[in-house]
Amino acid sequence: MQNIILNIDAGTIDWSRAQFALTAIYHWIFVPLTLGLAVIMGIVETCYYRTKKRFWKDTAKFWQKLFGINFAMGVATGIILEFEFGTNWSNYSWFVGDIFGAPLAIEGILAFFMESTFVAVMYFGWKKVSPGFHLASTWLTGLGATISAWWILVANAWMQNPVGCAFNPDTMRHEMVDFMAVAFSPFAIGKFFHTVISSWIVGAVFVIAVSCWYLMKKREQKLAVESIKIASLVGLFAALGAAFTGHISGQQVAKCQPMKLATMEALYNGGTEQGLTAIALINPFSQPDYEHEKEPALKIDLPFALSIMATNSPHGYVPGINDLLNGFTRPDGTQEPSVEEKMERGRMAIQALASYRRSKAEGAPKDVLNSQLSILNANMAYFGYGYIRDRNEVVPSIPVNFWAFRIMVGLGCLFILFFAALAASSWKFPKKLMSSRDITALPSWHYWLAIIMVPLAYIASESGWLVAEFGRQPWTIQDMLPTWAAVSDLHSSSVITTFIIFLVLFTTMLAVEISILLKQIKKGPGAN
């Protein structure tokens, strides 16, 4: 870690990143459906608890069965993801394991234990525990999955905005000094609510799609109609909630990761009264010439919207990519250093650390050690920049962030309209307008439209993660540790081998899950 340029094969870095991305993408296929279905099956069983009608019990058991299939696959991919921190990212684990390991350990001990306990009661306790206890177990299963997501997102949020920690030059590790700051940072809270609420969209879309398939086949119509009623309201609430929490997350990004926001917007040169880009001609396959272009071609924006989103003021200042590279003066008069200056100060920190450790091993006087520590502490905020070789390395992929952000937001708007229309149709509200609508007798293309929403929901969900993770490149930990300094010193052929194994394994697991889900859907609730 004391070497400014670590001698690790570039192929190892690229394949390690690809393998982690592969695992994370597959894992995130299963997680949002688990979180979303947990809410809907809890509401359905609550209907059974209140009415005691057999229909609601059968409906709850049907959705719980689909939940269980998906839940098992999510656990399998999640465990592999955590192991990769040790196998592929050992420098990272060494550097910040004392902090990053805490939320993962809590997730494993508390949330995972909670899920595994109550999921057993949910599946096997229908005739063994009271209806009230069983209902509580169903909700606690979902709550356990949500708490599990909380600690995972706390760990991820800390990588995006490291707080509550201090560097110990004697152990060469960052150590936690404020657990509450890590666990309840504004970045973590915003990320949790946006991620979990948007996951409910996936669950709602899935339930509606399955129900529409039943309506198209003229079977299980009562289950389909009542499920659509519930899922449309859950989905509408989630879609509106995702928009609101997305605004909060955007403000956190503007504050803690301004380069990510600038690339999301393709904002080359910032300023006050900035508009939010609706669309622009960004080549999806190459990084634009942001240093020489004033702005992207054919840019159409919403006046003042970006300044409002980032600062809550239409006159707020938003820095662009070149401002962040060259340094700029903030509205409060303080100066943000250029990237070159940060790189120089980062190298000073790394050299001071090396000198301190060497001097201490040689038994140097205390005043010498204190002098070296003073240099280290004065430049520690830019420690990670000492590993940067070219200032353009701190600019993430503009095409990926720009288009992924617009796909996510565009599909989010589509889901608001979709759920609102479906809720109005299924609940017949307003009554005068919707009284003649019968969702059991619509033309088949209506049902196909709802089924097509399933892949669109996953595209929106994965796009959100692309923005979150591509947007913080090149950092594994924002401003602290770039990806090439965090990776394990493995031979690239080893990582390629495991990448191929995981690709085959995860694809097989996904195919198996889809196959089992389709079989259970075809059997219907009568198979309980």
PDB file of C-alpha atoms in Angstrom, residues 10-267:
ATOM      1  CA  ALA A  10      -4.012  -4.711 -15.428  1.00  0.00           C
ATOM      2  CA  GLY A  11      -5.813  -7.866 -16.561  1.00  0.00           C
ATOM      3  CA  THR A  12      -6.299  -8.896 -12.951  1.00  0.00           C
ATOM      4  CA  ILE A  13      -7.875  -5.524 -12.158  1.00  0.00           C
ATOM      5  CA  ASP A  14     -10.245  -5.637 -15.132  1.00  0.00           C
ATOM      6  CA  TRP A  15     -11.309  -9.251 -14.588  1.00  0.00           C
ATOM      7  CA  SER A  16     -11.762  -8.722 -10.848  1.00  0.00           C
ATOM      8  CA  ARG A  17     -14.026  -5.776 -11.567  1.00  0.00           C
ATOM      9  CA  ALA A  18     -15.911  -7.785 -14.189  1.00  0.00           C
ATOM     10  CA  GLN A  19     -16.371 -10.709 -11.810  1.00  0.00           C
ATOM     11  CA  PHE A  20     -17.691  -8.528  -9.005  1.00  0.00           C
ATOM     12  CA  ALA A  21     -20.012  -6.720 -11.421  1.00  0.00           C
ATOM     13  CA  LEU A  22     -21.259 -10.071 -12.750  1.00  0.00           C
ATOM     14  CA  THR A  23     -22.010 -11.369  -9.257  1.00  0.00           C
ATOM     15  CA  ALA A  24     -23.643  -8.101  -8.149  1.00  0.00           C
ATOM     16  CA  ILE A  25     -25.844  -7.891 -11.256  1.00  0.00           C
ATOM     17  CA  TYR A  26     -27.077 -11.480 -10.850  1.00  0.00           C
ATOM     18  CA  HIS A  27     -27.610 -10.995  -7.108  1.00  0.00           C
ATOM     19  CA  TRP A  28     -29.649  -7.875  -7.776  1.00  0.00           C
ATOM     20  CA  ILE A  29     -31.965  -9.820 -10.065  1.00  0.00           C
ATOM     21  CA  PHE A  30     -33.244 -11.761  -7.045  1.00  0.00           C
ATOM     22  CA  VAL A  31     -33.142  -9.158  -4.247  1.00  0.00           C
ATOM     23  CA  PRO A  32     -35.695  -6.555  -5.451  1.00  0.00           C
ATOM     24  CA  LEU A  33     -38.266  -9.263  -6.182  1.00  0.00           C
ATOM     25  CA  THR A  34     -37.766 -10.646  -2.660  1.00  0.00           C
ATOM     26  CA  LEU A  35     -38.251  -7.213  -1.071  1.00  0.00           C
ATOM     27  CA  GLY A  36     -41.252  -6.367  -3.250  1.00  0.00           C
ATOM     28  CA  LEU A  37     -43.042  -9.703  -2.882  1.00  0.00           C
ATOM     29  CA  ALA A  38     -42.539  -9.573   0.891  1.00  0.00           C
ATOM     30  CA  VAL A  39     -44.752  -6.478   1.116  1.00  0.00           C
ATOM     31  CA  ILE A  40     -47.507  -7.858  -1.108  1.00  0.00           C
ATOM     32  CA  MET A  41     -47.663 -11.301   0.521  1.00  0.00           C
ATOM     33  CA  GLY A  42     -47.787  -9.571   3.929  1.00  0.00           C
ATOM     34  CA  ILE A  43     -50.754  -7.455   2.836  1.00  0.00           C
ATOM     35  CA  VAL A  44     -52.533 -10.490   1.372  1.00  0.00           C
ATOM     36  CA  GLU A  45     -52.093 -12.516   4.571  1.00  0.00           C
ATOM     37  CA  THR A  46     -53.292  -9.512   6.603  1.00  0.00           C
ATOM     38  CA  CYS A  47     -56.493  -9.651   4.512  1.00  0.00           C
ATOM     39  CA  TYR A  48     -56.815 -13.329   5.484  1.00  0.00           C
ATOM     40  CA  TYR A  49     -56.221 -12.543   9.175  1.00  0.00           C
ATOM     41  CA  ARG A  50     -58.930  -9.868   9.130  1.00  0.00           C
ATOM     42  CA  THR A  51     -61.563 -11.736   7.059  1.00  0.00           C
ATOM     43  CA  LYS A  52     -60.745 -15.412   7.796  1.00  0.00           C
ATOM     44  CA  LYS A  53     -61.715 -16.201   4.191  1.00  0.00           C
ATOM     45  CA  ARG A  54     -60.089 -19.254   2.625  1.00  0.00           C
ATOM     46  CA  PHE A  55     -59.486 -17.331  -0.615  1.00  0.00           C
ATOM     47  CA  TRP A  56     -57.017 -14.952   1.015  1.00  0.00           C
ATOM     48  CA  LYS A  57     -55.159 -17.835   2.678  1.00  0.00           C
ATOM     49  CA  ASP A  58     -54.728 -19.634  -0.650  1.00  0.00           C
ATOM     50  CA  THR A  59     -53.642 -16.393  -2.313  1.00  0.00           C
ATOM     51  CA  ALA A  60     -51.095 -15.697   0.441  1.00  0.00           C
ATOM     52  CA  LYS A  61     -49.668 -19.226   0.185  1.00  0.00           C
ATOM     53  CA  PHE A  62     -49.362 -18.891  -3.593  1.00  0.00           C
ATOM     54  CA  TRP A  63     -47.331 -15.672  -3.468  1.00  0.00           C
ATOM     55  CA  GLN A  64     -45.276 -17.021  -0.564  1.00  0.00           C
ATOM     56  CA  LYS A  65     -44.311 -20.039  -2.638  1.00  0.00           C
ATOM     57  CA  LEU A  66     -43.005 -17.799  -5.449  1.00  0.00           C
ATOM     58  CA  PHE A  67     -41.252 -15.669  -2.815  1.00  0.00           C
ATOM     59  CA  GLY A  68     -39.487 -18.739  -1.418  1.00  0.00           C
ATOM     60  CA  ILE A  69     -38.109 -19.839  -4.796  1.00  0.00           C
ATOM     61  CA  ASN A  70     -36.614 -16.414  -5.423  1.00  0.00           C
ATOM     62  CA  PHE A  71     -35.405 -15.998  -1.817  1.00  0.00           C
ATOM     63  CA  ALA A  72     -33.239 -19.138  -1.982  1.00  0.00           C
ATOM     64  CA  MET A  73     -31.494 -17.995  -5.176  1.00  0.00           C
ATOM     65  CA  GLY A  74     -30.805 -14.562  -3.714  1.00  0.00           C
ATOM     66  CA  VAL A  75     -29.116 -16.045  -0.651  1.00  0.00           C
ATOM     67  CA  ALA A  76     -26.810 -18.227  -2.775  1.00  0.00           C
ATOM     68  CA  THR A  77     -25.540 -15.331  -4.929  1.00  0.00           C
ATOM     69  CA  GLY A  78     -25.260 -12.989  -1.927  1.00  0.00           C
ATOM     70  CA  ILE A  79     -22.921 -15.329  -0.041  1.00  0.00           C
ATOM     71  CA  ILE A  80     -20.561 -15.535  -3.033  1.00  0.00           C
ATOM     72  CA  LEU A  81     -20.570 -11.747  -3.290  1.00  0.00           C
ATOM     73  CA  GLU A  82     -19.317 -11.370   0.288  1.00  0.00           C
ATOM     74  CA  PHE A  83     -16.571 -13.969  -0.200  1.00  0.00           C
ATOM     75  CA  GLU A  84     -15.224 -12.008  -3.167  1.00  0.00           C
ATOM     76  CA  PHE A  85     -14.176  -9.173  -0.852  1.00  0.00           C
ATOM     77  CA  GLY A  86     -11.613 -11.552   0.605  1.00  0.00           C
ATOM     78  CA  THR A  87     -10.566 -13.416  -2.526  1.00  0.00           C
ATOM     79  CA  ASN A  88     -10.478 -10.645  -5.145  1.00  0.00           C
ATOM     80  CA  TRP A  89     -10.236  -7.472  -3.068  1.00  0.00           C
ATOM     81  CA  SER A  90      -7.831  -8.369  -0.269  1.00  0.00           C
ATOM     82  CA  ASN A  91      -6.058  -4.969  -0.284  1.00  0.00           C
ATOM     83  CA  TYR A  92      -9.431  -3.330   0.158  1.00  0.00           C
ATOM     84  CA  SER A  93     -10.375  -5.766   2.954  1.00  0.00           C
ATOM     85  CA  TRP A  94      -7.055  -5.135   4.687  1.00  0.00           C
ATOM     86  CA  PHE A  95      -7.327  -1.344   4.364  1.00  0.00           C
ATOM     87  CA  VAL A  96     -10.915  -0.899   5.615  1.00  0.00           C
ATOM     88  CA  GLY A  97     -12.012  -4.335   6.817  1.00  0.00           C
ATOM     89  CA  ASP A  98     -12.435  -3.062  10.390  1.00  0.00           C
ATOM     90  CA  ILE A  99     -15.165  -0.726   9.158  1.00  0.00           C
ATOM     91  CA  PHE A 100     -16.683  -2.505   6.192  1.00  0.00           C
ATOM     92  CA  GLY A 101     -16.841  -5.840   8.005  1.00  0.00           C
ATOM     93  CA  ALA A 102     -19.043  -4.518  10.825  1.00  0.00           C
ATOM     94  CA  PRO A 103     -22.272  -3.930   8.873  1.00  0.00           C
ATOM     95  CA  LEU A 104     -21.761  -7.182   6.944  1.00  0.00           C
ATOM     96  CA  ALA A 105     -21.307  -9.086  10.218  1.00  0.00           C
ATOM     97  CA  ILE A 106     -24.450  -7.528  11.695  1.00  0.00           C
ATOM     98  CA  GLU A 107     -26.314  -8.382   8.508  1.00  0.00           C
ATOM     99  CA  GLY A 108     -25.197 -11.999   8.769  1.00  0.00           C
ATOM    100  CA  ILE A 109     -25.897 -12.429  12.487  1.00  0.00           C
ATOM    101  CA  LEU A 110     -29.096 -10.441  12.953  1.00  0.00           C
ATOM    102  CA  ALA A 111     -30.978 -10.008   9.717  1.00  0.00           C
ATOM    103  CA  PHE A 112     -30.064 -13.288   8.050  1.00  0.00           C
ATOM    104  CA  PHE A 113     -30.788 -15.216  11.271  1.00  0.00           C
ATOM    105  CA  MET A 114     -34.113 -13.402  11.552  1.00  0.00           C
ATOM    106  CA  GLU A 115     -35.050 -14.243   7.976  1.00  0.00           C
ATOM    107  CA  SER A 116     -34.110 -17.906   8.244  1.00  0.00           C
ATOM    108  CA  THR A 117     -36.051 -18.317  11.499  1.00  0.00           C
ATOM    109  CA  PHE A 118     -39.324 -16.747  10.493  1.00  0.00           C
ATOM    110  CA  VAL A 119     -39.320 -18.001   6.915  1.00  0.00           C
ATOM    111  CA  ALA A 120     -39.508 -21.535   8.357  1.00  0.00           C
ATOM    112  CA  VAL A 121     -42.553 -20.571  10.439  1.00  0.00           C
ATOM    113  CA  MET A 122     -44.113 -18.904   7.392  1.00  0.00           C
ATOM    114  CA  TYR A 123     -43.849 -22.067   5.279  1.00  0.00           C
ATOM    115  CA  PHE A 124     -44.360 -24.844   7.808  1.00  0.00           C
ATOM    116  CA  GLY A 125     -46.347 -23.168  10.576  1.00  0.00           C
ATOM    117  CA  TRP A 126     -49.794 -22.763   9.033  1.00  0.00           C
ATOM    118  CA  LYS A 127     -51.269 -25.579  11.156  1.00  0.00           C
ATOM    119  CA  LYS A 128     -48.805 -25.315  14.042  1.00  0.00           C
ATOM    120  CA  VAL A 129     -49.030 -21.685  15.225  1.00  0.00           C
ATOM    121  CA  SER A 130     -51.889 -19.231  15.697  1.00  0.00           C
ATOM    122  CA  PRO A 131     -52.979 -17.059  12.726  1.00  0.00           C
ATOM    123  CA  GLY A 132     -51.644 -13.981  14.512  1.00  0.00           C
ATOM    124  CA  PHE A 133     -48.223 -15.530  15.106  1.00  0.00           C
ATOM    125  CA  HIS A 134     -48.102 -16.752  11.521  1.00  0.00           C
ATOM    126  CA  LEU A 135     -48.994 -13.294  10.211  1.00  0.00           C
ATOM    127  CA  ALA A 136     -46.261 -11.788  12.395  1.00  0.00           C
ATOM    128  CA  SER A 137     -43.794 -14.353  11.017  1.00  0.00           C
ATOM    129  CA  THR A 138     -44.677 -13.409   7.444  1.00  0.00           C
ATOM    130  CA  TRP A 139     -44.135  -9.699   8.095  1.00  0.00           C
ATOM    131  CA  LEU A 140     -40.949 -10.412  10.091  1.00  0.00           C
ATOM    132  CA  THR A 141     -39.583 -12.459   7.183  1.00  0.00           C
ATOM    133  CA  GLY A 142     -40.006  -9.425   4.970  1.00  0.00           C
ATOM    134  CA  LEU A 143     -38.683  -7.145   7.696  1.00  0.00           C
ATOM    135  CA  GLY A 144     -35.623  -9.385   8.055  1.00  0.00           C
ATOM    136  CA  ALA A 145     -34.929  -9.120   4.332  1.00  0.00           C
ATOM    137  CA  THR A 146     -35.338  -5.344   4.566  1.00  0.00           C
ATOM    138  CA  ILE A 147     -32.988  -5.082   7.570  1.00  0.00           C
ATOM    139  CA  SER A 148     -30.522  -7.231   5.658  1.00  0.00           C
ATOM    140  CA  ALA A 149     -30.724  -4.715   2.822  1.00  0.00           C
ATOM    141  CA  TRP A 150     -30.170  -1.902   5.333  1.00  0.00           C
ATOM    142  CA  TRP A 151     -26.776  -3.218   6.474  1.00  0.00           C
ATOM    143  CA  ILE A 152     -25.656  -4.051   2.952  1.00  0.00           C
ATOM    144  CA  LEU A 153     -26.577  -0.545   1.850  1.00  0.00           C
ATOM    145  CA  VAL A 154     -24.848   0.960   4.906  1.00  0.00           C
ATOM    146  CA  ALA A 155     -21.663  -0.798   3.761  1.00  0.00           C
ATOM    147  CA  ASN A 156     -22.138   0.403   0.190  1.00  0.00           C
ATOM    148  CA  ALA A 157     -22.995   3.953   1.291  1.00  0.00           C
ATOM    149  CA  TRP A 158     -19.804   4.072   3.344  1.00  0.00           C
ATOM    150  CA  MET A 159     -17.821   3.283   0.196  1.00  0.00           C
ATOM    151  CA  GLN A 160     -19.584   6.183  -1.547  1.00  0.00           C
ATOM    152  CA  ASN A 161     -19.159   8.567   1.400  1.00  0.00           C
ATOM    153  CA  PRO A 162     -16.647   7.307   4.013  1.00  0.00           C
ATOM    154  CA  VAL A 163     -17.475   8.763   7.453  1.00  0.00           C
ATOM    155  CA  GLY A 164     -16.952   7.785  11.100  1.00  0.00           C
ATOM    156  CA  CYS A 165     -13.415   6.477  10.576  1.00  0.00           C
ATOM    157  CA  ALA A 166      -9.782   7.414  11.183  1.00  0.00           C
ATOM    158  CA  PHE A 167      -6.535   6.141   9.673  1.00  0.00           C
ATOM    159  CA  ASN A 168      -4.102   4.369  12.013  1.00  0.00           C
ATOM    160  CA  PRO A 169      -0.568   4.666  10.557  1.00  0.00           C
ATOM    161  CA  ASP A 170       0.739   1.945  12.877  1.00  0.00           C
ATOM    162  CA  THR A 171      -1.685  -0.716  11.612  1.00  0.00           C
ATOM    163  CA  MET A 172      -1.986   0.745   8.089  1.00  0.00           C
ATOM    164  CA  ARG A 173      -5.748   0.450   8.392  1.00  0.00           C
ATOM    165  CA  HIS A 174      -8.760   2.689   8.585  1.00  0.00           C
ATOM    166  CA  GLU A 175     -10.583   2.053  11.856  1.00  0.00           C
ATOM    167  CA  MET A 176     -14.120   2.882  12.904  1.00  0.00           C
ATOM    168  CA  VAL A 177     -14.350   5.696  15.469  1.00  0.00           C
ATOM    169  CA  ASP A 178     -18.080   6.452  15.297  1.00  0.00           C
ATOM    170  CA  PHE A 179     -20.426   3.520  14.665  1.00  0.00           C
ATOM    171  CA  MET A 180     -23.540   5.711  14.600  1.00  0.00           C
ATOM    172  CA  ALA A 181     -22.016   7.957  11.943  1.00  0.00           C
ATOM    173  CA  VAL A 182     -21.397   4.896   9.764  1.00  0.00           C
ATOM    174  CA  ALA A 183     -24.756   3.210  10.413  1.00  0.00           C
ATOM    175  CA  PHE A 184     -26.939   6.304  10.099  1.00  0.00           C
ATOM    176  CA  SER A 185     -25.124   8.606   7.716  1.00  0.00           C
ATOM    177  CA  PRO A 186     -27.495  10.718   5.572  1.00  0.00           C
ATOM    178  CA  PHE A 187     -26.037   9.016   2.494  1.00  0.00           C
ATOM    179  CA  ALA A 188     -26.924   5.552   3.868  1.00  0.00           C
ATOM    180  CA  ILE A 189     -30.445   6.613   4.877  1.00  0.00           C
ATOM    181  CA  GLY A 190     -31.154   8.147   1.475  1.00  0.00           C
ATOM    182  CA  LYS A 191     -29.704   5.153  -0.346  1.00  0.00           C
ATOM    183  CA  PHE A 192     -31.679   2.667   1.761  1.00  0.00           C
ATOM    184  CA  PHE A 193     -35.089   4.252   1.235  1.00  0.00           C
ATOM    185  CA  HIS A 194     -34.538   4.838  -2.484  1.00  0.00           C
ATOM    186  CA  THR A 195     -33.264   1.305  -3.093  1.00  0.00           C
ATOM    187  CA  VAL A 196     -35.858  -0.557  -1.014  1.00  0.00           C
ATOM    188  CA  ILE A 197     -38.846   1.473  -2.160  1.00  0.00           C
ATOM    189  CA  SER A 198     -37.819   1.118  -5.803  1.00  0.00           C
ATOM    190  CA  SER A 199     -37.544  -2.646  -5.202  1.00  0.00           C
ATOM    191  CA  TRP A 200     -41.250  -2.700  -4.343  1.00  0.00           C
ATOM    192  CA  ILE A 201     -41.869  -1.619  -7.941  1.00  0.00           C
ATOM    193  CA  VAL A 202     -40.289  -4.866  -9.165  1.00  0.00           C
ATOM    194  CA  GLY A 203     -42.459  -6.928  -6.803  1.00  0.00           C
ATOM    195  CA  ALA A 204     -45.620  -5.066  -7.823  1.00  0.00           C
ATOM    196  CA  VAL A 205     -44.889  -5.393 -11.543  1.00  0.00           C
ATOM    197  CA  PHE A 206     -44.195  -9.130 -11.111  1.00  0.00           C
ATOM    198  CA  VAL A 207     -47.505  -9.738  -9.296  1.00  0.00           C
ATOM    199  CA  ILE A 208     -49.427  -7.721 -11.893  1.00  0.00           C
ATOM    200  CA  ALA A 209     -47.744  -9.575 -14.764  1.00  0.00           C
ATOM    201  CA  VAL A 210     -48.569 -13.007 -13.294  1.00  0.00           C
ATOM    202  CA  SER A 211     -52.140 -11.882 -12.610  1.00  0.00           C
ATOM    203  CA  CYS A 212     -52.540 -10.544 -16.150  1.00  0.00           C
ATOM    204  CA  TRP A 213     -51.317 -13.858 -17.539  1.00  0.00           C
ATOM    205  CA  TYR A 214     -54.118 -15.576 -15.552  1.00  0.00           C
ATOM    206  CA  LEU A 215     -56.656 -13.060 -16.889  1.00  0.00           C
ATOM    207  CA  MET A 216     -55.454 -13.684 -20.427  1.00  0.00           C
ATOM    208  CA  LYS A 217     -55.876 -17.440 -19.868  1.00  0.00           C
ATOM    209  CA  LYS A 218     -59.307 -16.904 -18.222  1.00  0.00           C
ATOM    210  CA  ARG A 219     -58.316 -18.695 -15.003  1.00  0.00           C
ATOM    211  CA  GLU A 220     -57.704 -17.751 -11.357  1.00  0.00           C
ATOM    212  CA  GLN A 221     -59.599 -14.538 -12.078  1.00  0.00           C
ATOM    213  CA  LYS A 222     -60.472 -13.627  -8.495  1.00  0.00           C
ATOM    214  CA  LEU A 223     -56.874 -14.089  -7.370  1.00  0.00           C
ATOM    215  CA  ALA A 224     -55.703 -12.040 -10.344  1.00  0.00           C
ATOM    216  CA  VAL A 225     -58.107  -9.130  -9.813  1.00  0.00           C
ATOM    217  CA  GLU A 226     -57.561  -8.856  -6.058  1.00  0.00           C
ATOM    218  CA  SER A 227     -53.780  -9.175  -6.482  1.00  0.00           C
ATOM    219  CA  ILE A 228     -53.780  -6.449  -9.144  1.00  0.00           C
ATOM    220  CA  LYS A 229     -55.731  -4.171  -6.801  1.00  0.00           C
ATOM    221  CA  ILE A 230     -53.126  -4.588  -4.060  1.00  0.00           C
ATOM    222  CA  ALA A 231     -50.070  -4.544  -6.336  1.00  0.00           C
ATOM    223  CA  SER A 232     -51.207  -1.444  -8.245  1.00  0.00           C
ATOM    224  CA  LEU A 233     -51.487   0.568  -5.013  1.00  0.00           C
ATOM    225  CA  VAL A 234     -48.145  -0.768  -3.709  1.00  0.00           C
ATOM    226  CA  GLY A 235     -46.554   0.003  -7.065  1.00  0.00           C
ATOM    227  CA  LEU A 236     -48.011   3.523  -7.269  1.00  0.00           C
ATOM    228  CA  PHE A 237     -46.825   4.310  -3.745  1.00  0.00           C
ATOM    229  CA  ALA A 238     -43.390   2.874  -4.549  1.00  0.00           C
ATOM    230  CA  ALA A 239     -43.042   4.707  -7.866  1.00  0.00           C
ATOM    231  CA  LEU A 240     -43.937   8.060  -6.277  1.00  0.00           C
ATOM    232  CA  GLY A 241     -41.737   7.250  -3.275  1.00  0.00           C
ATOM    233  CA  ALA A 242     -38.813   6.343  -5.536  1.00  0.00           C
ATOM    234  CA  ALA A 243     -39.133   9.725  -7.255  1.00  0.00           C
ATOM    235  CA  PHE A 244     -39.105  11.558  -3.914  1.00  0.00           C
ATOM    236  CA  THR A 245     -36.237   9.544  -2.394  1.00  0.00           C
ATOM    237  CA  GLY A 246     -34.371   9.801  -5.706  1.00  0.00           C
ATOM    238  CA  HIS A 247     -34.413  13.577  -5.312  1.00  0.00           C
ATOM    239  CA  ILE A 248     -32.903  13.217  -1.816  1.00  0.00           C
ATOM    240  CA  SER A 249     -30.263  10.800  -3.125  1.00  0.00           C
ATOM    241  CA  GLY A 250     -29.466  13.252  -5.920  1.00  0.00           C
ATOM    242  CA  GLN A 251     -28.767  15.964  -3.376  1.00  0.00           C
ATOM    243  CA  GLN A 252     -26.481  13.599  -1.439  1.00  0.00           C
ATOM    244  CA  VAL A 253     -24.592  12.815  -4.648  1.00  0.00           C
ATOM    245  CA  ALA A 254     -24.268  16.543  -5.436  1.00  0.00           C
ATOM    246  CA  LYS A 255     -22.756  17.104  -1.990  1.00  0.00           C
ATOM    247  CA  CYS A 256     -20.475  14.044  -1.660  1.00  0.00           C
ATOM    248  CA  GLN A 257     -19.818  12.930  -5.263  1.00  0.00           C
ATOM    249  CA  PRO A 258     -20.050  16.009  -7.516  1.00  0.00           C
ATOM    250  CA  MET A 259     -18.105  14.271 -10.308  1.00  0.00           C
ATOM    251  CA  LYS A 260     -20.756  11.534 -10.438  1.00  0.00           C
ATOM    252  CA  LEU A 261     -23.501  14.151 -10.788  1.00  0.00           C
ATOM    253  CA  ALA A 262     -21.536  16.011 -13.476  1.00  0.00           C
ATOM    254  CA  THR A 263     -21.148  12.822 -15.561  1.00  0.00           C
ATOM    255  CA  MET A 264     -24.804  11.847 -15.024  1.00  0.00           C
ATOM    256  CA  GLU A 265     -25.710  15.205 -16.542  1.00  0.00           C
ATOM    257  CA  ALA A 266     -22.834  15.408 -19.053  1.00  0.00           C
ATOM    258  CA  LEU A 267     -22.195  18.815 -17.445  1.00  0.00           C
TER     259      LEU A 267
END
